[in-house]
Short mmCIF file of C-alpha atoms in Angstrom, two decimals:
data_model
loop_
_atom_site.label_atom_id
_atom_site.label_comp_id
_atom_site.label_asym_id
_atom_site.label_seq_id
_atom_site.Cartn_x
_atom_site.Cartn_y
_atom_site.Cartn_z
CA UNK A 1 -27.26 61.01 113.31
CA UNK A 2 -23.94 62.37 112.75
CA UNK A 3 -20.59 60.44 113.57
CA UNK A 4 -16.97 62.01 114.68
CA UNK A 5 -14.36 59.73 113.77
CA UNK A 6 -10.82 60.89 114.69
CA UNK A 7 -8.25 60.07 112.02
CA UNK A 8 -4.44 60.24 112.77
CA UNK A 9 -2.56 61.46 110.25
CA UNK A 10 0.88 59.96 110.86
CA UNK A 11 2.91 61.39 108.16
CA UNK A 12 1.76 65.37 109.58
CA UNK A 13 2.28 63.76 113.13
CA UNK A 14 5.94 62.09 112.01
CA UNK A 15 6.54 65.79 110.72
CA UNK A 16 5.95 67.48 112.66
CA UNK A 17 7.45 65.42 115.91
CA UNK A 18 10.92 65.71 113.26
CA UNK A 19 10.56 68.94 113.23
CA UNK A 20 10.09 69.71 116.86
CA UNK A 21 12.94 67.38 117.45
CA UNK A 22 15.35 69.43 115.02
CA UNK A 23 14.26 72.68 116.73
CA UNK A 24 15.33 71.93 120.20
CA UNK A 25 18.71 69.69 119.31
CA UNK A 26 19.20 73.35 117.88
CA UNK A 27 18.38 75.11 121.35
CA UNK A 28 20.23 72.61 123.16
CA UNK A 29 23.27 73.58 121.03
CA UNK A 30 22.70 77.34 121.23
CA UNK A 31 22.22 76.54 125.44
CA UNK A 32 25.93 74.25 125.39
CA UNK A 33 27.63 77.06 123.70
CA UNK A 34 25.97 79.87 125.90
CA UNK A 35 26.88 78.05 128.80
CA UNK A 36 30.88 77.35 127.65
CA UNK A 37 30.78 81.40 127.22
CA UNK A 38 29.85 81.97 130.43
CA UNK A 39 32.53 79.47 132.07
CA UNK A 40 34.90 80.96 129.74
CA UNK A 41 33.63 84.47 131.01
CA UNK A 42 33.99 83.65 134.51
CA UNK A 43 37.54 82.13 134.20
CA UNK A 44 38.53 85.40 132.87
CA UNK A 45 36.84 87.02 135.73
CA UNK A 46 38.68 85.14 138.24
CA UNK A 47 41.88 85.47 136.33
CA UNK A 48 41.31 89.40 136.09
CA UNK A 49 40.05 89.63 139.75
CA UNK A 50 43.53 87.59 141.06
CA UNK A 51 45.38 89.85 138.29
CA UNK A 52 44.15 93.19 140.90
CA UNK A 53 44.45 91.68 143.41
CA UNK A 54 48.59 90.91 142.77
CA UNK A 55 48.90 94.76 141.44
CA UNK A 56 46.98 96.35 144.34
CA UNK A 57 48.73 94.27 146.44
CA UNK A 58 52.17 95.41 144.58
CA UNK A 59 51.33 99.17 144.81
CA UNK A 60 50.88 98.74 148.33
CA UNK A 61 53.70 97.44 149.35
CA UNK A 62 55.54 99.78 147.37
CA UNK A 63 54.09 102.40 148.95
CA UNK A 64 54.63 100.98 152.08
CA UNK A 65 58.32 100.81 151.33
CA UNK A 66 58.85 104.43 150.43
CA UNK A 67 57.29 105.67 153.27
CA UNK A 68 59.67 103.61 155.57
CA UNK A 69 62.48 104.97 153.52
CA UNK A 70 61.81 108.19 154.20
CA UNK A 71 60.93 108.09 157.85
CA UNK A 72 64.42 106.90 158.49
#
């Protein structure tokens, strides 16, 4: 009769669990600087949006202004 015996080997394990643990600090840093992008990207989104809105705003009123200063 044949036996199975299960041996750990904890230096492939230790490896291994290293390695695994270097490999996501690195994702973790790739996923902190993605997401500091994308606040940075949506600051400048909100700045550019309120920027258009000022101008449009601007030209209108402008506009609104010659008109009156010709209908009088």
């Amino acid at each position: 009769e044949k036996t199975i015996i299960e041996v750990a080997d904890q230096a492939a394990i230790a490896q291994a669990e290293a390695k695994y643990n270097a490999e996501k600090a690195k994702i973790e840093n790739k996923e902190q600087s993605i997401d500091m992008k994308m606040k940075n990207l949506d600051t400048e989104i909100s700045s550019l949006d309120k920027e258009y809105e000022t101008v449009k705003s601007l030209i209108s009123k402008s506009i609104e202004k010659s008109f009156k200063r010709y209908e009088a």
